[in-house]
Amino acid sequence: MKKLSPIFLSGNGISRSLECPVIQSPLAGVSDQIFRKFVRRWAPKALLFTEMVNAKSLELGHGEEKVIELSQESGPIGVQLFDHRPDSMIEAAIKAESSGAFLIDINMGCPVKKIAKKGGGSALLKEPELAQLIVKKVSKAISIPLTVKIRLGWCENTSDPVVFALGLQEAGAQLITVHGRTRRQGFSGYANWEAISKIKQSLDIPVIANGDIKNSRDAIKCLEVTNADGVMIGRASMGAPWLVGQIDEEIQSQKAFISPDAKMKVSLCLEHLKLLVAKKGDHGLLIARKHMNWTCRGFESASTLRHKLVRARTPKEAIKLLEDELIKLN
Ligand SMILES: Cc1cc2nc3c(=O)[nH]c(=O)nc-3n(C[C@H](O)[C@H](O)[C@H](O)COP(=O)(O)O)c2cc1C
């Protein structure tokens, strides 16, 4: 595999360099500040993203908690915005920039009906002129680089993703991430890496390939097929915050990464749970449940522990279960 170079993004006054070609994807309901803190532990230089932020809400002063903490975090963190109103996008992007965003990303791929029905996310794939207008206006209003995350189109026959991506480049996008599925596909079938390769061939700006990368073998294969400048990891990192760092280390240095063992996974769950409860009170347990369910896998007592954790009614009960498990594993 060819050696990947750092990705240089010249913004409208402030330039940024991405030292790590493996990127953590924005994941609504997952990639919050606590999740990012764990990803950062293994991937100090990788670009991470906030969960997508509703631009209109941010413009009106809601949802600020998603961006307000950025200045306290280390390493590059992009803020991903969604909406279809250029003015709201501009106001939100300016707010996010002043909160310390490393770059602003616009979501043009979210398939969720509630969002697409109002014209945001993947609905913009059907509105290339509006999509370009948003990119043009926002990129002029901020100093940091503007990037866009797209899918291959609304459905197979409606639009040519190469033409769509070229339009975004022309409008001022500094980098495009492509999830190799159409909106109609949702998450079904396989990501079409060949289609990403066609976009990469046609664009001058960096292209990041996304979709179905679960490990470093997939990442290497995807980079060979697409010739992309980097890869973005989504679902496979849920419950595995070490994965971005692992893939980066394995593809860049070809060194074998020491995967977390049972003890480390249980400790991670305990730390995650305690942080969530400290921040959100008892509700933290509900959020922690899914993370613990994803992380507690791949060791002998994992399924029994998952079973018990799901039934824990209070944070105290769940903490006790994890602490007892750690004693057993010692
Ligand atoms: C739970 C979940 C939340 C997601 N949230 C976002 C989001 O906020 N913004 C976004 O651009 N994509 C979002 N995605 C899509 C992923 O970022 C990624 O593009 C997609 O899952 C394909 O990559 P993967 O095969 O590595 O998961 C989400 C996906 C999942 C499963």
mmCIF file of C-alpha atoms in Angstrom, residues 123-322:
data_model
loop_
_atom_site.group_PDB
_atom_site.id
_atom_site.type_symbol
_atom_site.label_atom_id
_atom_site.label_comp_id
_atom_site.label_asym_id
_atom_site.label_seq_id
_atom_site.Cartn_x
_atom_site.Cartn_y
_atom_site.Cartn_z
ATOM 1 C CA ALA A 123 -32.325 15.363 0.837
ATOM 2 C CA LEU A 124 -29.621 17.775 -0.339
ATOM 3 C CA LEU A 125 -28.387 15.049 -2.703
ATOM 4 C CA LYS A 126 -31.528 15.815 -4.740
ATOM 5 C CA GLU A 127 -30.851 19.564 -4.657
ATOM 6 C CA PRO A 128 -27.378 20.089 -6.104
ATOM 7 C CA GLU A 129 -27.841 23.828 -6.586
ATOM 8 C CA LEU A 130 -28.954 24.379 -2.994
ATOM 9 C CA ALA A 131 -26.147 22.093 -1.769
ATOM 10 C CA GLN A 132 -23.618 24.202 -3.687
ATOM 11 C CA LEU A 133 -25.131 27.453 -2.435
ATOM 12 C CA ILE A 134 -24.802 26.276 1.172
ATOM 13 C CA VAL A 135 -21.168 25.289 0.638
ATOM 14 C CA LYS A 136 -20.367 28.563 -1.123
ATOM 15 C CA LYS A 137 -21.971 30.739 1.558
ATOM 16 C CA VAL A 138 -20.695 28.844 4.590
ATOM 17 C CA SER A 139 -17.128 28.514 3.285
ATOM 18 C CA LYS A 140 -17.011 32.277 2.759
ATOM 19 C CA ALA A 141 -18.420 33.017 6.214
ATOM 20 C CA ILE A 142 -15.833 31.036 8.195
ATOM 21 C CA SER A 143 -12.035 30.995 8.282
ATOM 22 C CA ILE A 144 -11.550 27.301 8.957
ATOM 23 C CA PRO A 145 -11.983 24.681 6.198
ATOM 24 C CA LEU A 146 -15.406 23.440 5.177
ATOM 25 C CA THR A 147 -15.865 19.772 4.310
ATOM 26 C CA VAL A 148 -18.910 17.768 3.206
ATOM 27 C CA LYS A 149 -20.025 14.206 3.875
ATOM 28 C CA ILE A 150 -22.182 12.679 1.138
ATOM 29 C CA ARG A 151 -23.678 9.409 -0.012
ATOM 30 C CA LEU A 152 -23.622 8.212 -3.626
ATOM 31 C CA GLY A 153 -26.958 9.842 -4.368
ATOM 32 C CA TRP A 154 -30.596 9.686 -3.338
ATOM 33 C CA CYS A 155 -31.080 6.487 -5.299
ATOM 34 C CA GLU A 156 -29.195 4.635 -8.023
ATOM 35 C CA ASN A 157 -30.718 6.400 -11.011
ATOM 36 C CA THR A 158 -31.316 9.966 -9.942
ATOM 37 C CA SER A 159 -27.966 11.657 -9.995
ATOM 38 C CA ASP A 160 -24.341 11.180 -10.868
ATOM 39 C CA PRO A 161 -22.304 11.374 -7.647
ATOM 40 C CA VAL A 162 -19.233 12.537 -9.585
ATOM 41 C CA VAL A 163 -21.122 15.565 -10.934
ATOM 42 C CA PHE A 164 -22.570 16.246 -7.481
ATOM 43 C CA ALA A 165 -19.130 16.093 -5.831
ATOM 44 C CA LEU A 166 -17.558 18.253 -8.544
ATOM 45 C CA GLY A 167 -20.223 20.880 -7.847
ATOM 46 C CA LEU A 168 -19.336 20.889 -4.151
ATOM 47 C CA GLN A 169 -15.638 21.220 -4.945
ATOM 48 C CA GLU A 170 -16.387 24.122 -7.280
ATOM 49 C CA ALA A 171 -18.457 25.762 -4.512
ATOM 50 C CA GLY A 172 -15.536 25.682 -2.068
ATOM 51 C CA ALA A 173 -15.594 22.336 -0.221
ATOM 52 C CA GLN A 174 -12.096 21.479 0.958
ATOM 53 C CA LEU A 175 -12.606 17.728 1.369
ATOM 54 C CA ILE A 176 -15.392 15.279 0.656
ATOM 55 C CA THR A 177 -16.149 12.104 2.550
ATOM 56 C CA VAL A 178 -18.179 9.565 0.614
ATOM 57 C CA HIS A 179 -20.248 6.840 2.230
ATOM 58 C CA GLY A 180 -20.467 4.356 -0.639
ATOM 59 C CA ARG A 181 -24.219 3.814 -0.507
ATOM 60 C CA THR A 182 -27.226 5.701 -1.817
ATOM 61 C CA ARG A 183 -29.850 7.084 0.509
ATOM 62 C CA ARG A 184 -32.325 4.464 -0.677
ATOM 63 C CA GLN A 185 -29.926 1.693 0.348
ATOM 64 C CA GLY A 186 -29.873 2.883 3.947
ATOM 65 C CA PHE A 187 -27.330 0.525 5.467
ATOM 66 C CA SER A 188 -28.230 -2.494 3.334
ATOM 67 C CA GLY A 189 -25.975 -4.267 0.854
ATOM 68 C CA TYR A 190 -22.332 -3.323 0.595
ATOM 69 C CA ALA A 191 -20.597 0.030 0.270
ATOM 70 C CA ASN A 192 -19.604 0.586 -3.360
ATOM 71 C CA TRP A 193 -15.905 1.422 -3.143
ATOM 72 C CA GLU A 194 -15.553 1.461 -6.960
ATOM 73 C CA ALA A 195 -18.016 4.345 -7.100
ATOM 74 C CA ILE A 196 -15.922 6.190 -4.500
ATOM 75 C CA SER A 197 -12.883 5.595 -6.709
ATOM 76 C CA LYS A 198 -14.611 7.372 -9.621
ATOM 77 C CA ILE A 199 -15.237 10.398 -7.419
ATOM 78 C CA LYS A 200 -11.629 10.371 -6.223
ATOM 79 C CA GLN A 201 -10.349 10.235 -9.830
ATOM 80 C CA SER A 202 -12.412 13.270 -10.807
ATOM 81 C CA LEU A 203 -11.741 15.584 -7.852
ATOM 82 C CA ASP A 204 -8.698 17.700 -6.988
ATOM 83 C CA ILE A 205 -9.601 18.003 -3.301
ATOM 84 C CA PRO A 206 -8.979 15.100 -0.883
ATOM 85 C CA VAL A 207 -11.564 12.322 -0.754
ATOM 86 C CA ILE A 208 -12.188 10.128 2.283
ATOM 87 C CA ALA A 209 -13.708 6.692 1.709
ATOM 88 C CA ASN A 210 -16.363 5.460 4.110
ATOM 89 C CA GLY A 211 -18.478 2.352 4.442
ATOM 90 C CA ASP A 212 -17.978 -1.171 5.750
ATOM 91 C CA ILE A 213 -14.435 -0.765 7.060
ATOM 92 C CA LYS A 214 -14.196 -2.986 10.121
ATOM 93 C CA ASN A 215 -10.448 -3.541 10.467
ATOM 94 C CA SER A 216 -7.083 -2.665 8.946
ATOM 95 C CA ARG A 217 -7.426 -5.331 6.213
ATOM 96 C CA ASP A 218 -10.649 -3.667 5.051
ATOM 97 C CA ALA A 219 -8.990 -0.245 5.266
ATOM 98 C CA ILE A 220 -6.052 -1.340 3.104
ATOM 99 C CA LYS A 221 -8.395 -2.977 0.563
ATOM 100 C CA CYS A 222 -10.612 0.112 0.484
ATOM 101 C CA LEU A 223 -7.618 2.420 -0.022
ATOM 102 C CA GLU A 224 -6.367 0.201 -2.854
ATOM 103 C CA VAL A 225 -9.746 0.176 -4.596
ATOM 104 C CA THR A 226 -10.587 3.849 -4.100
ATOM 105 C CA ASN A 227 -7.117 5.435 -4.032
ATOM 106 C CA ALA A 228 -8.710 7.729 -1.438
ATOM 107 C CA ASP A 229 -6.673 10.030 0.787
ATOM 108 C CA GLY A 230 -7.972 8.423 3.954
ATOM 109 C CA VAL A 231 -10.706 6.306 5.450
ATOM 110 C CA MET A 232 -13.496 7.008 7.894
ATOM 111 C CA ILE A 233 -14.621 4.409 10.421
ATOM 112 C CA GLY A 234 -18.203 4.347 11.668
ATOM 113 C CA ARG A 235 -20.165 1.430 13.065
ATOM 114 C CA ALA A 236 -17.195 -0.816 13.773
ATOM 115 C CA SER A 237 -15.912 1.723 16.297
ATOM 116 C CA MET A 238 -19.092 1.556 18.374
ATOM 117 C CA GLY A 239 -17.950 -0.217 21.542
ATOM 118 C CA ALA A 240 -14.397 -0.221 20.163
ATOM 119 C CA PRO A 241 -13.047 3.296 20.712
ATOM 120 C CA TRP A 242 -9.550 1.955 20.116
ATOM 121 C CA LEU A 243 -10.321 1.002 16.496
ATOM 122 C CA VAL A 244 -9.372 4.262 14.743
ATOM 123 C CA GLY A 245 -6.005 4.231 16.541
ATOM 124 C CA GLN A 246 -5.588 0.535 15.853
ATOM 125 C CA ILE A 247 -6.263 0.847 12.119
ATOM 126 C CA ASP A 248 -3.981 3.871 11.866
ATOM 127 C CA GLU A 249 -1.156 2.069 13.635
ATOM 128 C CA GLU A 250 -1.577 -1.121 11.619
ATOM 129 C CA ILE A 251 -1.761 0.506 8.188
ATOM 130 C CA GLN A 252 0.899 3.120 8.805
ATOM 131 C CA SER A 253 3.516 1.179 10.716
ATOM 132 C CA GLN A 254 2.453 -2.383 9.894
ATOM 133 C CA LYS A 255 2.991 -3.128 13.580
ATOM 134 C CA ALA A 256 0.568 -5.525 15.229
ATOM 135 C CA PHE A 257 -1.676 -3.641 17.615
ATOM 136 C CA ILE A 258 -2.329 -5.189 21.004
ATOM 137 C CA SER A 259 -6.117 -5.365 21.180
ATOM 138 C CA PRO A 260 -7.764 -4.706 24.531
ATOM 139 C CA ASP A 261 -8.249 -7.862 26.573
ATOM 140 C CA ALA A 262 -11.219 -8.733 28.780
ATOM 141 C CA LYS A 263 -9.872 -6.787 31.764
ATOM 142 C CA MET A 264 -9.303 -3.690 29.699
ATOM 143 C CA LYS A 265 -12.745 -3.871 28.120
ATOM 144 C CA VAL A 266 -14.432 -4.215 31.516
ATOM 145 C CA SER A 267 -12.343 -1.347 32.933
ATOM 146 C CA LEU A 268 -13.333 0.760 29.952
ATOM 147 C CA CYS A 269 -17.010 0.028 30.580
ATOM 148 C CA LEU A 270 -16.616 0.964 34.220
ATOM 149 C CA GLU A 271 -14.883 4.229 33.373
ATOM 150 C CA HIS A 272 -17.453 5.036 30.672
ATOM 151 C CA LEU A 273 -20.355 4.323 33.008
ATOM 152 C CA LYS A 274 -18.913 6.419 35.843
ATOM 153 C CA LEU A 275 -18.262 9.366 33.522
ATOM 154 C CA LEU A 276 -21.775 9.189 32.087
ATOM 155 C CA VAL A 277 -23.373 8.978 35.514
ATOM 156 C CA ALA A 278 -21.246 11.875 36.787
ATOM 157 C CA LYS A 279 -22.471 13.956 33.851
ATOM 158 C CA LYS A 280 -26.063 12.819 33.440
ATOM 159 C CA GLY A 281 -27.062 11.281 36.774
ATOM 160 C CA ASP A 282 -29.074 8.024 36.694
ATOM 161 C CA HIS A 283 -29.919 8.631 33.013
ATOM 162 C CA GLY A 284 -26.230 7.984 32.360
ATOM 163 C CA LEU A 285 -26.901 4.275 32.958
ATOM 164 C CA LEU A 286 -29.350 4.163 30.038
ATOM 165 C CA ILE A 287 -26.778 5.713 27.708
ATOM 166 C CA ALA A 288 -23.990 3.506 29.062
ATOM 167 C CA ARG A 289 -26.027 0.332 28.454
ATOM 168 C CA LYS A 290 -25.535 0.360 24.688
ATOM 169 C CA HIS A 291 -21.812 1.138 24.968
ATOM 170 C CA MET A 292 -21.301 -1.641 27.555
ATOM 171 C CA ASN A 293 -23.307 -4.029 25.388
ATOM 172 C CA TRP A 294 -21.042 -3.308 22.399
ATOM 173 C CA THR A 295 -17.776 -3.366 24.359
ATOM 174 C CA CYS A 296 -18.409 -6.513 26.411
ATOM 175 C CA ARG A 297 -17.747 -8.940 23.580
ATOM 176 C CA GLY A 298 -15.053 -11.374 22.590
ATOM 177 C CA PHE A 299 -14.175 -12.858 25.988
ATOM 178 C CA GLU A 300 -15.420 -15.868 27.900
ATOM 179 C CA SER A 301 -17.690 -14.254 30.474
ATOM 180 C CA ALA A 302 -18.865 -11.498 28.073
ATOM 181 C CA SER A 303 -22.356 -12.733 27.338
ATOM 182 C CA THR A 304 -23.173 -13.481 31.010
ATOM 183 C CA LEU A 305 -21.906 -10.050 31.978
ATOM 184 C CA ARG A 306 -23.948 -8.348 29.236
ATOM 185 C CA HIS A 307 -27.007 -10.205 30.398
ATOM 186 C CA LYS A 308 -26.531 -8.993 33.971
ATOM 187 C CA LEU A 309 -25.661 -5.414 32.984
ATOM 188 C CA VAL A 310 -28.831 -5.006 30.973
ATOM 189 C CA ARG A 311 -30.808 -5.913 34.078
ATOM 190 C CA ALA A 312 -28.982 -3.586 36.465
ATOM 191 C CA ARG A 313 -31.574 -1.074 37.658
ATOM 192 C CA THR A 314 -29.272 1.513 39.176
ATOM 193 C CA PRO A 315 -25.800 2.821 38.342
ATOM 194 C CA LYS A 316 -24.632 1.427 41.692
ATOM 195 C CA GLU A 317 -25.736 -2.103 40.708
ATOM 196 C CA ALA A 318 -24.007 -1.861 37.324
ATOM 197 C CA ILE A 319 -20.812 -0.507 38.878
ATOM 198 C CA LYS A 320 -20.788 -3.389 41.380
ATOM 199 C CA LEU A 321 -21.214 -5.930 38.552
ATOM 200 C CA LEU A 322 -18.271 -4.473 36.654
#
